[in-house]
mmCIF file of C-alpha atoms in Angstrom:
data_model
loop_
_atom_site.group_PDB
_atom_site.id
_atom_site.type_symbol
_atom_site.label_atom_id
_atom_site.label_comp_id
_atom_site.label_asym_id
_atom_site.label_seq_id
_atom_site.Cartn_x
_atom_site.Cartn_y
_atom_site.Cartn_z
ATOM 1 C CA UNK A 75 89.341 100.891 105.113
ATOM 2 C CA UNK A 76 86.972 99.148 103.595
ATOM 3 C CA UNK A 77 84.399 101.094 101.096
ATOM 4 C CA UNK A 78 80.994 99.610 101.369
ATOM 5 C CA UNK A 79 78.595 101.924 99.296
ATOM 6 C CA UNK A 80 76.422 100.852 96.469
ATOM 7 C CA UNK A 81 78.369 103.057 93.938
ATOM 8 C CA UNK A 82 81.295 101.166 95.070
ATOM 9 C CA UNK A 83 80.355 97.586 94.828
ATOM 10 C CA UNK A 84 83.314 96.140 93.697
ATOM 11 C CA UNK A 85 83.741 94.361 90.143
ATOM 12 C CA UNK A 86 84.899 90.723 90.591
ATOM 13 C CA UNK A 87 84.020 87.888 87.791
ATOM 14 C CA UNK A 88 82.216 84.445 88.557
ATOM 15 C CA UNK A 89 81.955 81.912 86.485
ATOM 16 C CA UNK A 90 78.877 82.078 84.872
ATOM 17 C CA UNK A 91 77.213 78.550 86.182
ATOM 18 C CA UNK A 92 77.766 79.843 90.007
ATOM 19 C CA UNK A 93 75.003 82.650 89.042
ATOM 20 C CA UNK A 94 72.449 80.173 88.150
ATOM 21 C CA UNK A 95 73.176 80.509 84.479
ATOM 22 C CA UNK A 96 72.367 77.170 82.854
ATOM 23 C CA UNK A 97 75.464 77.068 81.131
ATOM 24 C CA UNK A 98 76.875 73.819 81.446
ATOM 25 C CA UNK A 99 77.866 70.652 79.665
ATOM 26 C CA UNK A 100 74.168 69.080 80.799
ATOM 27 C CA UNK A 101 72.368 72.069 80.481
ATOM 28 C CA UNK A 102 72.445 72.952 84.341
ATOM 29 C CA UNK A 103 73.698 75.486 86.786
ATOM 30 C CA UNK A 104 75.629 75.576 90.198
ATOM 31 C CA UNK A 105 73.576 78.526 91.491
ATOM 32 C CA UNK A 106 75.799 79.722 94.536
ATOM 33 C CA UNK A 107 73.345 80.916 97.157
ATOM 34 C CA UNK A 108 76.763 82.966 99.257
ATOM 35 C CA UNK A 109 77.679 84.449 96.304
ATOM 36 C CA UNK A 110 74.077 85.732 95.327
ATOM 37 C CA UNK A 111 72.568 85.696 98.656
ATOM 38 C CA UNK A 112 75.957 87.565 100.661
ATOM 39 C CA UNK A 113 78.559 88.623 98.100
ATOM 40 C CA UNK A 114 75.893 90.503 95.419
ATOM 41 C CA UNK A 115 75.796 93.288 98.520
ATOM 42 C CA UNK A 116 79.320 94.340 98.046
ATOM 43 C CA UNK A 117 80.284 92.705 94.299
ATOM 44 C CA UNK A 118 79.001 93.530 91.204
ATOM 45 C CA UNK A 119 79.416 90.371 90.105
ATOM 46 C CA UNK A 120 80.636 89.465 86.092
ATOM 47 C CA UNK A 121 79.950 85.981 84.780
ATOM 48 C CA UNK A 122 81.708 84.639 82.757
ATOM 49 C CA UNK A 123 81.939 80.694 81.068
ATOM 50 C CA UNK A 124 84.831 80.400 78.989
ATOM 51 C CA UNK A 125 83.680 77.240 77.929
ATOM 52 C CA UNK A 126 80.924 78.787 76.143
ATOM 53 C CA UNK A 127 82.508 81.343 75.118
ATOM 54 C CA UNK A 128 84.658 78.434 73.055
ATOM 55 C CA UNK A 129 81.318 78.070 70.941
ATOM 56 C CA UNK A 130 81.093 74.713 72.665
ATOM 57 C CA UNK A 131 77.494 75.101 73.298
ATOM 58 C CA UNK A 132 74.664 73.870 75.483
ATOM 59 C CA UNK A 133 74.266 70.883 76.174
ATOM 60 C CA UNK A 134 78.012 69.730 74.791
ATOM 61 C CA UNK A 135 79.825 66.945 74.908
ATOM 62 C CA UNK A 136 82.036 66.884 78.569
ATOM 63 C CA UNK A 137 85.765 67.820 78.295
ATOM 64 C CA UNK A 138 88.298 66.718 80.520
ATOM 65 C CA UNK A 139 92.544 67.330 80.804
ATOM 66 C CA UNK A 140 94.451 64.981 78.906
ATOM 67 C CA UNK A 141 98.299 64.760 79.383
ATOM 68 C CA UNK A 142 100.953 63.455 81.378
ATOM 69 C CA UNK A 143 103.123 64.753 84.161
ATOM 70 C CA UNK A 144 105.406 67.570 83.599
ATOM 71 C CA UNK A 145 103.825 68.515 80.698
ATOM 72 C CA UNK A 146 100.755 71.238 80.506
ATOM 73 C CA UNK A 147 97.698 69.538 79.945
ATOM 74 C CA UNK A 148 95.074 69.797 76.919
ATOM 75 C CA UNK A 149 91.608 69.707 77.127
ATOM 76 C CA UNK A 150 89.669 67.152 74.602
ATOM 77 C CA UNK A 151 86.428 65.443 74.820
ATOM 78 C CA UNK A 152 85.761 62.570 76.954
ATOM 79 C CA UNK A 153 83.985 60.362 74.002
ATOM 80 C CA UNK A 154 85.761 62.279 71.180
ATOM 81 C CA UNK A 155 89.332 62.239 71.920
ATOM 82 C CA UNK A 156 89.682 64.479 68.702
ATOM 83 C CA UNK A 157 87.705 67.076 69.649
ATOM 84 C CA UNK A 158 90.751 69.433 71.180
ATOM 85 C CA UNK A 159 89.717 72.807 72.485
ATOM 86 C CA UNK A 160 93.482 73.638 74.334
ATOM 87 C CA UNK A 161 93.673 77.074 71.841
ATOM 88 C CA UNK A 162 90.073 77.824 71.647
ATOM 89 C CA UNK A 163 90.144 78.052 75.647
ATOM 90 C CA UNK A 164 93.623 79.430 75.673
ATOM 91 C CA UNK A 165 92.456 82.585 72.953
ATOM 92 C CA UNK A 166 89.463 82.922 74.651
ATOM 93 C CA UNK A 167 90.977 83.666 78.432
ATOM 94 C CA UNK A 168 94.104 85.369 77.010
ATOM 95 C CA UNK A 169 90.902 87.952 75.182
ATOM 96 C CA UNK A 170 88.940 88.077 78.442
ATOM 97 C CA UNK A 171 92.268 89.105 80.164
ATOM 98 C CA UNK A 172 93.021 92.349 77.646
ATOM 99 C CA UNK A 173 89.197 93.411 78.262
ATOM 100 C CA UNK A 174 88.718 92.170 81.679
ATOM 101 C CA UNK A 175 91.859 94.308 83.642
ATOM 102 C CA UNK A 176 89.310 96.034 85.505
ATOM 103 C CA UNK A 177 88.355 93.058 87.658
ATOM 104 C CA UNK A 178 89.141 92.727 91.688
ATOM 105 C CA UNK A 179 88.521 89.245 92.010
ATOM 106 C CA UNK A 180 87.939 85.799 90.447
ATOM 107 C CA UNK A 181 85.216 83.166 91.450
ATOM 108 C CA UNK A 182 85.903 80.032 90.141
ATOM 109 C CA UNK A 183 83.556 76.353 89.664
ATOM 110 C CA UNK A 184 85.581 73.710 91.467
ATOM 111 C CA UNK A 185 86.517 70.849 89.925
ATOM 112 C CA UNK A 186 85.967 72.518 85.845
ATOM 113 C CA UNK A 187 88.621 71.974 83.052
ATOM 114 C CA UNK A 188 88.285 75.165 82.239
ATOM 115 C CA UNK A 189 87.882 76.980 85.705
ATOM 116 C CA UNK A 190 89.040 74.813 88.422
ATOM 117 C CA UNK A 191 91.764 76.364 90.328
ATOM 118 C CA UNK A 192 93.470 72.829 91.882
ATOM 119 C CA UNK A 193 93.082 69.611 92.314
ATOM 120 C CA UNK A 194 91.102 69.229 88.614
ATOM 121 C CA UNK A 195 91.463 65.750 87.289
ATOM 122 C CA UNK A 196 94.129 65.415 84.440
ATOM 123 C CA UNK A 197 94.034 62.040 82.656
ATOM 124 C CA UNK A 198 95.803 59.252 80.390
ATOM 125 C CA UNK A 199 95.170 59.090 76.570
ATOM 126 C CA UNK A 200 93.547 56.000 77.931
ATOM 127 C CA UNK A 201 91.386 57.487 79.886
ATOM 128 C CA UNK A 202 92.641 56.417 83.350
ATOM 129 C CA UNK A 203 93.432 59.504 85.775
ATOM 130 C CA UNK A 204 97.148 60.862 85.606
ATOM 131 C CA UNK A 205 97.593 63.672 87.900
ATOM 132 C CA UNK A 206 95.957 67.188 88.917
ATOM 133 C CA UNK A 207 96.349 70.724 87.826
ATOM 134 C CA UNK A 208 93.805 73.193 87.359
ATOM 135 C CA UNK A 209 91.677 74.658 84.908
ATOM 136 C CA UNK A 210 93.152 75.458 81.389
ATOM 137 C CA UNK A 211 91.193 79.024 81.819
ATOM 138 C CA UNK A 212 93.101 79.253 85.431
ATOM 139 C CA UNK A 213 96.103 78.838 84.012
ATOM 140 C CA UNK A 214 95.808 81.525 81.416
ATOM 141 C CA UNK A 215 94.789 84.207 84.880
ATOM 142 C CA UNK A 216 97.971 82.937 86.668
ATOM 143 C CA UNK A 217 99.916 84.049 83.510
ATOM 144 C CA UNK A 218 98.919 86.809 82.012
ATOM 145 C CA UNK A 219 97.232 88.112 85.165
ATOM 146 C CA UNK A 220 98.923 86.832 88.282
ATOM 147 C CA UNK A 221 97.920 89.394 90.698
ATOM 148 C CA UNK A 222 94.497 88.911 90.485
ATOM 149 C CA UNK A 223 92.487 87.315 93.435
ATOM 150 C CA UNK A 224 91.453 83.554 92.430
ATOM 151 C CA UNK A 225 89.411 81.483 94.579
ATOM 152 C CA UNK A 226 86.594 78.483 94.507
ATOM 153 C CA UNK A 227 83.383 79.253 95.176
ATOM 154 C CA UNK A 228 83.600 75.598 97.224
ATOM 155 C CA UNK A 229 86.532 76.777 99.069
ATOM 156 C CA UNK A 230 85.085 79.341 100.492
ATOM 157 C CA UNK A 231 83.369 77.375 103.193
ATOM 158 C CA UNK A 232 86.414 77.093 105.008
ATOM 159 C CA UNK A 233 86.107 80.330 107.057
ATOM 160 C CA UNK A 234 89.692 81.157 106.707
ATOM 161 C CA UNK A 235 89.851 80.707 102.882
ATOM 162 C CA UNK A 236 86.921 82.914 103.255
ATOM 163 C CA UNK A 237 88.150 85.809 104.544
ATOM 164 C CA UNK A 238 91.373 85.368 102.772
ATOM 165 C CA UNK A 239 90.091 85.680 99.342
ATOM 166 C CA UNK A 240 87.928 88.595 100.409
ATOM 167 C CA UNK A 241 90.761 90.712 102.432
ATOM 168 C CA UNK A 242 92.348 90.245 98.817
ATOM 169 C CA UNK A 243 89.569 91.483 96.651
ATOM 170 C CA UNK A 244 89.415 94.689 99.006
ATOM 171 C CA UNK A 245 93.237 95.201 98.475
ATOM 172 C CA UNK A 246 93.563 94.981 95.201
ATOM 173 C CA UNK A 247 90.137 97.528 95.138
ATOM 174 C CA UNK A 248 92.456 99.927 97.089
ATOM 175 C CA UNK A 249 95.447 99.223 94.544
ATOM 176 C CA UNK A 250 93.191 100.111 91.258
ATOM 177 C CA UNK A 251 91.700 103.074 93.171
ATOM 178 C CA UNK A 252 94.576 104.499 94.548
ATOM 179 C CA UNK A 253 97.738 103.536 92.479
ATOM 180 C CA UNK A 254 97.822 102.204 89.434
ATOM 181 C CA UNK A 255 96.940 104.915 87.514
ATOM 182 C CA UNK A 256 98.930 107.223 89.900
ATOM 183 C CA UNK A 257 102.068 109.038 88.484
ATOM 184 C CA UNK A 258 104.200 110.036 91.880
ATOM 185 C CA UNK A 259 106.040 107.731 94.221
ATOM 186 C CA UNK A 260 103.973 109.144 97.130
ATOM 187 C CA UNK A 261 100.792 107.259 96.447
ATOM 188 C CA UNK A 262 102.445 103.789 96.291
ATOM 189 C CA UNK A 263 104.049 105.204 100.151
ATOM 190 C CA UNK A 264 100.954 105.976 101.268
ATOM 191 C CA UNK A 265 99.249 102.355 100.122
ATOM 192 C CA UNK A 266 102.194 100.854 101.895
ATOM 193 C CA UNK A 267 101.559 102.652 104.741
ATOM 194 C CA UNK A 268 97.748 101.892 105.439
ATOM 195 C CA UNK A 269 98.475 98.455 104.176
ATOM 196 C CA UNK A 270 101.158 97.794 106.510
ATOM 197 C CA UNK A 271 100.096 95.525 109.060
ATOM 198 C CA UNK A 272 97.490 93.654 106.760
ATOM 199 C CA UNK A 273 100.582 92.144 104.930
ATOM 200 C CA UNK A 274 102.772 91.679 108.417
ATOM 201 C CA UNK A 275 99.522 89.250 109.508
ATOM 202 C CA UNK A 276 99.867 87.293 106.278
ATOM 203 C CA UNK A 277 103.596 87.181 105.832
ATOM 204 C CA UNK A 278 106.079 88.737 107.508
ATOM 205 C CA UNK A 279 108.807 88.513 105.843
ATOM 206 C CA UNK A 280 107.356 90.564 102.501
ATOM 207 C CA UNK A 281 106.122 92.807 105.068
ATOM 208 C CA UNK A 282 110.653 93.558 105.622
ATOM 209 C CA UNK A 283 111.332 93.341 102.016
ATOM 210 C CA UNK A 284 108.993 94.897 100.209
ATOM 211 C CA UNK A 285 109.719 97.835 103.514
ATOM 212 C CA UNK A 286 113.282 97.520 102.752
ATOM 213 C CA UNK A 287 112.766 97.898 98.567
ATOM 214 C CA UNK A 288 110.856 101.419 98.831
ATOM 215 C CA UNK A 289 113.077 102.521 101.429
ATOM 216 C CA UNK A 290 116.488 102.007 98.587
ATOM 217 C CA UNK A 291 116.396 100.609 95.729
ATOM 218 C CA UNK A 292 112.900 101.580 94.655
ATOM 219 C CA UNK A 293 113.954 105.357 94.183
ATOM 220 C CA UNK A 294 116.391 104.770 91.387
ATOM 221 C CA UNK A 295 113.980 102.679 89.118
ATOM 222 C CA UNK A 296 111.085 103.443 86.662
ATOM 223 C CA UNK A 297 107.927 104.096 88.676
ATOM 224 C CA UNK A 298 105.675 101.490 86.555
ATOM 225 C CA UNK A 299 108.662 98.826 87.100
ATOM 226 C CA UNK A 300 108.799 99.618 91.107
ATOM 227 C CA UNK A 301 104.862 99.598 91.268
ATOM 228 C CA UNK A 302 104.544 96.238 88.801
ATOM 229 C CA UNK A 303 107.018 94.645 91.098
ATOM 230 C CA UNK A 304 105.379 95.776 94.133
ATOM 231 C CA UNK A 305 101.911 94.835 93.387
ATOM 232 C CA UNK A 306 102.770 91.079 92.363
ATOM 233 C CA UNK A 307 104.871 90.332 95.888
ATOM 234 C CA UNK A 308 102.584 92.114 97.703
ATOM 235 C CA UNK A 309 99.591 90.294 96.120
ATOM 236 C CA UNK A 310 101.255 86.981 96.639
ATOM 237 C CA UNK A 311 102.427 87.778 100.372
ATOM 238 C CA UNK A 312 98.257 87.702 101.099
ATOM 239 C CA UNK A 313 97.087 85.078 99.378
ATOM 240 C CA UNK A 314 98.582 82.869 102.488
ATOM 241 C CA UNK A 315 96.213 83.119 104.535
ATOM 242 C CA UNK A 316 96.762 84.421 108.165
ATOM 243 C CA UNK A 317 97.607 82.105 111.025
ATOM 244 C CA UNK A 318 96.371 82.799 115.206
ATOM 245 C CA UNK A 319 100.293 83.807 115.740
ATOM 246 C CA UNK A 320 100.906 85.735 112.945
ATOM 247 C CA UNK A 321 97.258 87.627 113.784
ATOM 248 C CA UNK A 322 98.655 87.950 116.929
ATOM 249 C CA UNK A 323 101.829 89.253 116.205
ATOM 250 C CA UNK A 324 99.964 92.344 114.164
ATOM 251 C CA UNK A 325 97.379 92.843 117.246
ATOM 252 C CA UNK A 326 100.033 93.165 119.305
ATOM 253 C CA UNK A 327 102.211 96.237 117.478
ATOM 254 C CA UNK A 328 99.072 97.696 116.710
ATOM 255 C CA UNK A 329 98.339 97.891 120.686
ATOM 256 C CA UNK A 330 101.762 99.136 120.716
ATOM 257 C CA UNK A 331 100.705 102.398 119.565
ATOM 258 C CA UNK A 332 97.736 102.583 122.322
ATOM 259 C CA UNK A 333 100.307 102.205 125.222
ATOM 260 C CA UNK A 334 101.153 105.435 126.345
ATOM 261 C CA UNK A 335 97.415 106.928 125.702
ATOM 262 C CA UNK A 336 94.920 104.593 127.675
ATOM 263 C CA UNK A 337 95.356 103.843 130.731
ATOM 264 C CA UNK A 338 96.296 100.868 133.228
ATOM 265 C CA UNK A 339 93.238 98.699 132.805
ATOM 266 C CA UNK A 340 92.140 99.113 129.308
ATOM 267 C CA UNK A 341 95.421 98.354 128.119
ATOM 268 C CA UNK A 342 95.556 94.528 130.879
ATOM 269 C CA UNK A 343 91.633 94.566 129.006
ATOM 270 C CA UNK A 344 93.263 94.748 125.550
ATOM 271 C CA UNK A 345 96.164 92.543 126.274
ATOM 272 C CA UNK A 346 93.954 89.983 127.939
ATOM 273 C CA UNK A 347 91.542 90.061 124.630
ATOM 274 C CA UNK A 348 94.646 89.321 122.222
ATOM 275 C CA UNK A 349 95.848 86.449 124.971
ATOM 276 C CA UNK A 350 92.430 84.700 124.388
ATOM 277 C CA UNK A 351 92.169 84.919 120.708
ATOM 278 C CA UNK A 352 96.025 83.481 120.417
ATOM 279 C CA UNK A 353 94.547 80.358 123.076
ATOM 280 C CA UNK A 354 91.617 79.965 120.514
ATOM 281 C CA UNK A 355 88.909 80.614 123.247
ATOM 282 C CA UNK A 356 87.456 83.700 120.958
ATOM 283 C CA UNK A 357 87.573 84.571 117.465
ATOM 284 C CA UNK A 358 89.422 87.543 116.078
ATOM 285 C CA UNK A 359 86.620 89.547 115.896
ATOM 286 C CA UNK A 360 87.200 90.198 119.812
ATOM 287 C CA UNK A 361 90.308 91.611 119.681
ATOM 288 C CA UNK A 362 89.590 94.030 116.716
ATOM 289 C CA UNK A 363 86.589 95.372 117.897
ATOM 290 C CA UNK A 364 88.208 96.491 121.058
ATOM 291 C CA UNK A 365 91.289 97.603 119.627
ATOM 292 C CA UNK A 366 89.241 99.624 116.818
ATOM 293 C CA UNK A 367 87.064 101.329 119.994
ATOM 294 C CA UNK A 368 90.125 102.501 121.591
ATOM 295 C CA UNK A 369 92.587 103.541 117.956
ATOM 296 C CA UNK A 370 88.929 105.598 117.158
ATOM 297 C CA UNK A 371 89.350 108.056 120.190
ATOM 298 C CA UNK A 372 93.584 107.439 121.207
ATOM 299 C CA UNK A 373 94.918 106.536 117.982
ATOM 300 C CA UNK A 374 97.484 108.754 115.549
ATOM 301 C CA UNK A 375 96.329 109.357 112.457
ATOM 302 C CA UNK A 376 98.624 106.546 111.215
ATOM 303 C CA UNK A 377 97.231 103.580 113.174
ATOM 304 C CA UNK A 378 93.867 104.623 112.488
ATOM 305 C CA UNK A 379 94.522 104.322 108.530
ATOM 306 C CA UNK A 380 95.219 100.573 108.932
ATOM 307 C CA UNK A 381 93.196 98.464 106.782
ATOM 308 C CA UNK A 382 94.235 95.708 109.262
ATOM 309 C CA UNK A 383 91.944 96.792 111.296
ATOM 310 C CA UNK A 384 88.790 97.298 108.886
ATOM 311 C CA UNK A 385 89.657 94.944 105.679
ATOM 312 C CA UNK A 386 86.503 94.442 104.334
ATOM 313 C CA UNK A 387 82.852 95.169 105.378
ATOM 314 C CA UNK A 388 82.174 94.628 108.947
ATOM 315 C CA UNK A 389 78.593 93.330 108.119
ATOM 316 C CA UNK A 390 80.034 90.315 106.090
ATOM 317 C CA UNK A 391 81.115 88.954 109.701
ATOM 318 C CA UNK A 392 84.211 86.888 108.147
ATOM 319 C CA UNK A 393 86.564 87.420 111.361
ATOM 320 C CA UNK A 394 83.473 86.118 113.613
ATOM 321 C CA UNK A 395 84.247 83.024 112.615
ATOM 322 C CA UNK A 396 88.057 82.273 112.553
#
């Protein structure tokens, strides 16, 4: 469940601009009030502009992506198309990468050449728009650190993207805490275990496989190989974000394990509060809470260990709101 302590705020990188640094091409900022005013209680937040960190300087002539489609896109001034800083940016995130392992998360400036994660303008030589991709420093995470939670700090006002990216960040704390540095089989079991129904709400179908892989063929490989493999497909099963039914379908085998211990009308109470989130008439808050009341004095010992349940701090209040 999710650790809210001040020891443990959680280390997760922002770009630098989004913490009111005035670190862009004009000289400005993008001062994020969420992220400073919300987030700062649970991350420790590291900025970072790898634009800067190019030795492009402030104020600096604007940089856009250049290139065509089906071909990865360079990054060159917008009034001097010799100015190229593709390998600059490209060393620069591959070095943040090897010293930067220790991250959760990723907060990203929409729209940047550097750090926008989709939908960032790429253009002609002549200047007229082409296609989009993302951010040359976004493409350098996705490859050389592909489990690592990425999102927008403008994304994040969708409520769902919200509490996507965050359910990540709190996974992948619980991964770096728990297993990668473990040396037995039992602790990647164990993270499975607790992690189970979190990653049968977001996809259901890594929920069998990756069930199926530690139950066979797991055994018979090279711990670090099993636990690289496992990390990455479970990291990708959550970043799709979790849909009414598939909530629903995790509520429901979670009640499952309530059945036999409460009685008549708390379980037509509990199946009556999972019929009216899966209508839309309440959020999933409603559900949870009442499930969590009754798993805290009926539950076994394994359904109270779900991180379904309890993915991140309560107090944020991202599941009042989808």
């Amino acid at each position: 469940m999710a650790d809210t302590t001040a020891s443990r705020a959680i280390q997760v990188g922002i770009s630098a601009c989004l913490m009111g640094e005035q670190v862009r091409y004009n000289g400005g900022h993008k001062r994020s009030r969420y992220c400073l005013e919300v987030l700062q209680e649970c991350f420790a937040f590291e900025p970072f502009c790898p634009e800067l960190e190019a030795g492009l300087g402030v104020p600096r002539e604007p940089i856009r992506l250049v290139g065509s489609i089906g071909e990865p896109p360079r990054v060159k001034g917008t009034v001097d198309s010799s100015l190229d800083v593709t390998e600059r940016l490209r060393e620069v995130g591959e070095a943040f990468v090897e010293s930067h392992r220790h991250l959760r998360g990723f907060i990203l400036m929409k729209g940047s050449p550097s750090c926008g994660l989709e939908r960032v303008k790429v253009y002609h030589d002549n200047g007229m728009p082409s296609h989009a991709d993302s951010g040359l420093f976004v493409r350098v995470l996705r490859e050389h650190f592909p489990e690592l939670p990425l999102e927008e700090e403008a994304r994040m006002n969708d409520a769902v993207l919200r509490e996507n990216f965050i359910t990540r960040v709190f996974a992948f704390d619980d991964w770096k805490r728990h297993v990668e540095e473990a040396k037995a089989f039992h602790a990647l079991i164990q993270f499975h275990s607790r992690q189970k129904y979190l990653l049968m709400a977001h996809h259901v179908e890594a929920y069998r496989e990756l069930g199926r892989y530690l139950g066979s063929e797991a055994h018979t490989q090279p711990l670090e190989k099993v636990k690289l493999r496992y990390l990455q497909r479970f990291m990708a099963a959550l970043s799709r974000p979790a849909t009414r039914k598939t909530h629903t379908n995790a509520l429901m085998h979670v009640l499952g394990y309530l059945k036999q211990a409460v009685d008549g009308e708390v379980k037509q109470d509990l199946l009556q509060a999972v019929e009216e989130y899966r209508l839309g008439h309440v959020h999933l808050a409603v559900p949870v809470r009442l499930l969590n009341h009754y798993v805290k004095r009926h539950g076994s010992d394994y359904v109270r260990q779900q991180t379904y349940l309890d993915p991140h701090p309560y107090e944020l209040g991202l599941r009042n709101t989808i």
